[in-house]
Short mmCIF file of C-alpha atoms in Angstrom, two decimals:
data_model
loop_
_atom_site.label_atom_id
_atom_site.label_comp_id
_atom_site.label_asym_id
_atom_site.label_seq_id
_atom_site.Cartn_x
_atom_site.Cartn_y
_atom_site.Cartn_z
CA UNK O 623 53.81 68.22 7.59
CA UNK O 624 55.48 65.26 9.24
CA UNK O 625 54.91 64.94 12.96
CA UNK O 626 56.19 62.39 15.45
CA UNK O 627 54.85 62.46 18.99
CA UNK O 628 56.42 60.32 21.70
CA UNK O 629 54.68 59.32 24.91
CA UNK O 630 55.05 56.89 27.78
CA UNK O 631 58.09 58.24 29.56
CA UNK O 632 58.26 58.77 33.29
CA UNK O 633 59.94 57.84 36.53
CA UNK O 634 60.49 54.14 37.19
CA UNK O 635 62.50 52.18 39.72
CA UNK O 636 65.45 50.05 38.66
CA UNK O 637 64.20 46.71 37.40
CA UNK O 638 60.92 48.19 36.27
CA UNK O 639 59.36 48.51 32.83
CA UNK O 640 58.05 51.22 30.56
CA UNK O 641 56.47 51.18 27.13
CA UNK O 642 57.15 54.12 24.89
CA UNK O 643 54.95 54.99 21.92
CA UNK O 644 55.58 57.22 18.95
CA UNK O 645 52.69 58.22 16.72
CA UNK O 646 53.48 59.50 13.24
CA UNK O 647 51.43 61.60 10.87
CA UNK O 648 51.96 63.30 7.54
CA UNK O 649 54.13 60.52 6.12
CA UNK O 650 53.72 57.12 4.51
CA UNK O 651 54.53 55.21 7.67
CA UNK O 652 54.61 51.61 6.44
CA UNK O 653 57.25 52.28 3.78
CA UNK O 654 59.87 53.61 6.13
CA UNK O 655 62.19 52.37 8.81
CA UNK O 656 62.14 53.83 12.29
CA UNK O 657 64.46 54.17 15.21
CA UNK O 658 64.48 54.96 18.90
CA UNK O 659 67.35 57.04 20.19
CA UNK O 660 68.23 58.30 23.63
CA UNK O 661 70.31 61.13 24.99
CA UNK O 662 71.57 61.31 28.53
CA UNK O 663 72.65 64.63 30.05
CA UNK O 664 76.05 65.63 28.70
CA UNK O 665 76.12 62.72 26.27
CA UNK O 666 75.57 62.34 22.57
CA UNK O 667 72.37 60.96 21.17
CA UNK O 668 72.70 57.23 20.58
CA UNK O 669 70.70 54.67 18.66
CA UNK O 670 68.85 52.27 20.94
CA UNK O 671 66.79 50.23 18.48
CA UNK O 672 65.86 50.19 14.83
CA UNK O 673 63.09 48.50 12.87
CA UNK O 674 62.93 48.23 9.11
CA UNK O 675 59.86 48.60 6.94
CA UNK O 676 59.52 44.82 6.89
CA UNK O 677 60.03 44.39 10.61
CA UNK O 678 63.70 43.48 10.89
CA UNK O 679 65.12 44.77 14.14
CA UNK O 680 68.49 45.56 15.65
CA UNK O 681 69.54 46.87 19.03
CA UNK O 682 72.37 48.56 20.83
CA UNK O 683 74.39 46.00 22.76
CA UNK O 684 73.49 47.73 26.01
CA UNK O 685 69.77 47.00 25.60
CA UNK O 686 69.74 43.61 23.86
CA UNK O 687 67.49 41.16 25.64
CA UNK O 688 65.78 43.94 27.63
CA UNK O 689 64.21 46.24 25.02
CA UNK O 690 61.90 45.36 22.16
CA UNK O 691 60.99 47.62 19.27
CA UNK O 692 57.80 46.97 17.33
CA UNK O 693 55.52 48.75 14.91
CA UNK O 694 51.82 48.87 14.13
CA UNK O 695 51.40 50.16 10.60
CA UNK O 696 47.64 50.33 10.97
CA UNK O 697 48.09 52.84 13.80
CA UNK O 698 51.17 54.59 12.36
CA UNK O 699 52.87 53.91 15.67
CA UNK O 700 56.20 52.50 16.78
CA UNK O 701 56.76 51.16 20.29
CA UNK O 702 59.68 50.52 22.56
CA UNK O 703 59.07 48.04 25.35
CA UNK O 704 61.73 48.51 28.00
CA UNK O 705 62.18 45.90 30.70
CA UNK O 706 64.71 45.43 33.49
CA UNK O 707 65.48 49.12 33.40
CA UNK O 708 68.75 50.40 34.81
CA UNK O 709 69.73 53.90 35.95
CA UNK O 710 71.98 54.18 32.90
CA UNK O 711 68.90 53.86 30.69
CA UNK O 712 67.79 57.30 31.85
CA UNK O 713 67.57 60.07 29.29
CA UNK O 714 65.36 61.66 26.71
CA UNK O 715 64.09 59.12 24.21
CA UNK O 716 63.42 60.23 20.66
CA UNK O 717 61.84 58.42 17.78
CA UNK O 718 62.88 59.02 14.20
CA UNK O 719 61.52 57.99 10.84
CA UNK O 720 63.82 57.61 7.88
CA UNK O 721 62.32 58.46 4.51
CA UNK O 722 63.49 59.39 1.05
CA UNK O 723 62.69 63.03 1.82
CA UNK O 724 64.74 63.07 5.00
CA UNK O 725 64.88 62.02 8.62
CA UNK O 726 62.20 63.34 10.93
CA UNK O 727 62.37 63.49 14.71
CA UNK O 728 59.98 63.75 17.57
CA UNK O 729 60.53 66.09 20.50
CA UNK O 730 61.31 63.29 22.92
CA UNK O 731 60.00 61.82 26.13
CA UNK O 732 61.96 61.73 29.39
CA UNK O 733 62.75 58.44 31.08
CA UNK O 734 64.20 58.49 34.56
CA UNK O 735 65.27 55.26 36.24
CA UNK O 736 65.89 55.88 39.89
CA UNK O 737 65.04 54.55 43.30
#
């Protein structure tokens, strides 16, 4: 059974930083690409960052230069370092792993950027 568990969300002031983690189990982690998505209230889920199995990354324009996605295959974990946070970065952040058997999602972690 594939499981993805996100952690690291919380309340942070504008300009602050958070580091999200997503631990995977039940799947061959190193062979697959991963993504971080977010969903604000009343909005559609959107891709924030993606990392391939060999470490190539891409980002939504809105987070380029502020967010960094990385992976630790030894720990089966993907990270999202978020700096210079803005109120519009608020939402539930989900990680996803893309495999030949399908796409699997975590349950999300809430990020609130507010003063």
